[in-house]
Coordinates of C-alpha atoms in Angstrom, one line a residue:
X456 CA 12.2 18.2 -3.5
X457 CA 13.8 15.7 -6.2
X458 CA 12.4 15.4 -9.5
X459 CA 11.8 12.1 -11.7
X460 CA 11.9 12.3 -15.4
X461 CA 8.5 9.7 -16.2
X462 CA 10.4 7.9 -19.9
X463 CA 8.7 6.5 -23.1
X464 CA 7.3 3.2 -21.4
X465 CA 6.1 5.3 -18.0
X466 CA 9.0 4.1 -16.0
X467 CA 10.1 6.6 -13.7
X468 CA 13.8 5.8 -12.0
X469 CA 13.4 6.6 -8.1
X470 CA 16.3 8.7 -7.7
X471 CA 18.9 7.0 -5.3
X472 CA 18.9 8.6 -2.1
X473 CA 15.2 7.6 -2.0
X474 CA 16.2 4.6 -2.6
X475 CA 18.7 4.1 0.3
X476 CA 16.0 6.2 2.6
X477 CA 13.7 3.5 1.7
X478 CA 16.3 0.7 1.7
X479 CA 14.9 -0.4 -1.6
X480 CA 16.3 -3.7 -2.7
X481 CA 16.4 -5.4 -6.2
X482 CA 13.2 -7.6 -6.6
X483 CA 11.7 -5.4 -3.5
X484 CA 7.7 -4.5 -4.2
X485 CA 6.0 -1.3 -4.1
X486 CA 2.7 -0.4 -3.4
X487 CA 1.2 2.6 -5.3
X488 CA -2.1 4.6 -3.4
X489 CA -2.7 7.5 -5.9
X490 CA -4.0 10.8 -4.8
X491 CA -5.4 12.0 -7.8
X492 CA -6.6 15.3 -5.8
X493 CA -3.1 15.9 -5.3
X494 CA -1.7 14.9 -7.9
X495 CA 0.6 12.6 -6.2
X496 CA 1.2 9.4 -5.8
X497 CA 2.4 7.1 -2.4
X498 CA 5.4 4.5 -2.8
X499 CA 5.2 1.6 0.0
X500 CA 7.8 -0.4 0.6
X501 CA 5.7 -4.3 1.3
X502 CA 7.8 -7.5 2.5
X503 CA 6.4 -9.4 -0.5
X504 CA 9.3 -10.1 -2.6
X505 CA 9.2 -10.5 -6.4
X506 CA 10.9 -14.1 -6.3
X507 CA 8.3 -15.1 -3.7
X508 CA 5.2 -14.4 -6.8
X509 CA 7.0 -17.5 -8.9
X510 CA 4.2 -19.8 -9.6
X511 CA 1.8 -17.9 -7.9
X512 CA -0.7 -19.0 -10.7
X513 CA 0.9 -22.5 -10.9
X514 CA -2.9 -23.9 -9.5
X515 CA -4.8 -22.4 -11.9
X516 CA -3.1 -24.3 -14.8
X517 CA -3.7 -27.2 -13.5
X518 CA -3.7 -30.1 -16.1
X519 CA -2.7 -27.8 -19.1
X520 CA 0.8 -28.2 -20.6
X521 CA 3.0 -25.4 -20.3
X522 CA 2.6 -23.3 -24.0
X523 CA 5.3 -24.1 -27.0
X524 CA 7.1 -21.2 -27.5
X525 CA 5.3 -21.5 -31.5
X526 CA 2.1 -20.7 -28.8
X527 CA 3.4 -18.2 -27.7
X528 CA 4.1 -16.5 -30.2
X529 CA 0.7 -17.1 -32.4
X530 CA -1.1 -15.9 -29.4
X531 CA 0.9 -12.6 -28.8
X532 CA 0.5 -12.1 -32.6
X533 CA -3.6 -12.5 -32.5
X534 CA -3.8 -10.5 -28.9
X535 CA -1.5 -7.9 -30.6
X536 CA -4.2 -8.1 -34.2
X537 CA -7.0 -7.2 -31.6
X538 CA -6.0 -4.1 -29.3
X539 CA -7.8 -1.1 -31.0

């Protein structure tokens, strides 16, 4: 059994031996399943690479200009002020 520590943003580091055994590389995508009854998660390597997701939402932004840095900052600030 290997232990993994949960860090402040909910991040965990997958131990090197597991990464090696699963042939995990930077950018690989993992499908995560939860078994609440057993309090465990299952990681399954998928064939989808993070680079394949780039631009995948472009169809939703047709005829919309990309927001400026200022507009993104304002939208972010507005979103943060609406948190409870």
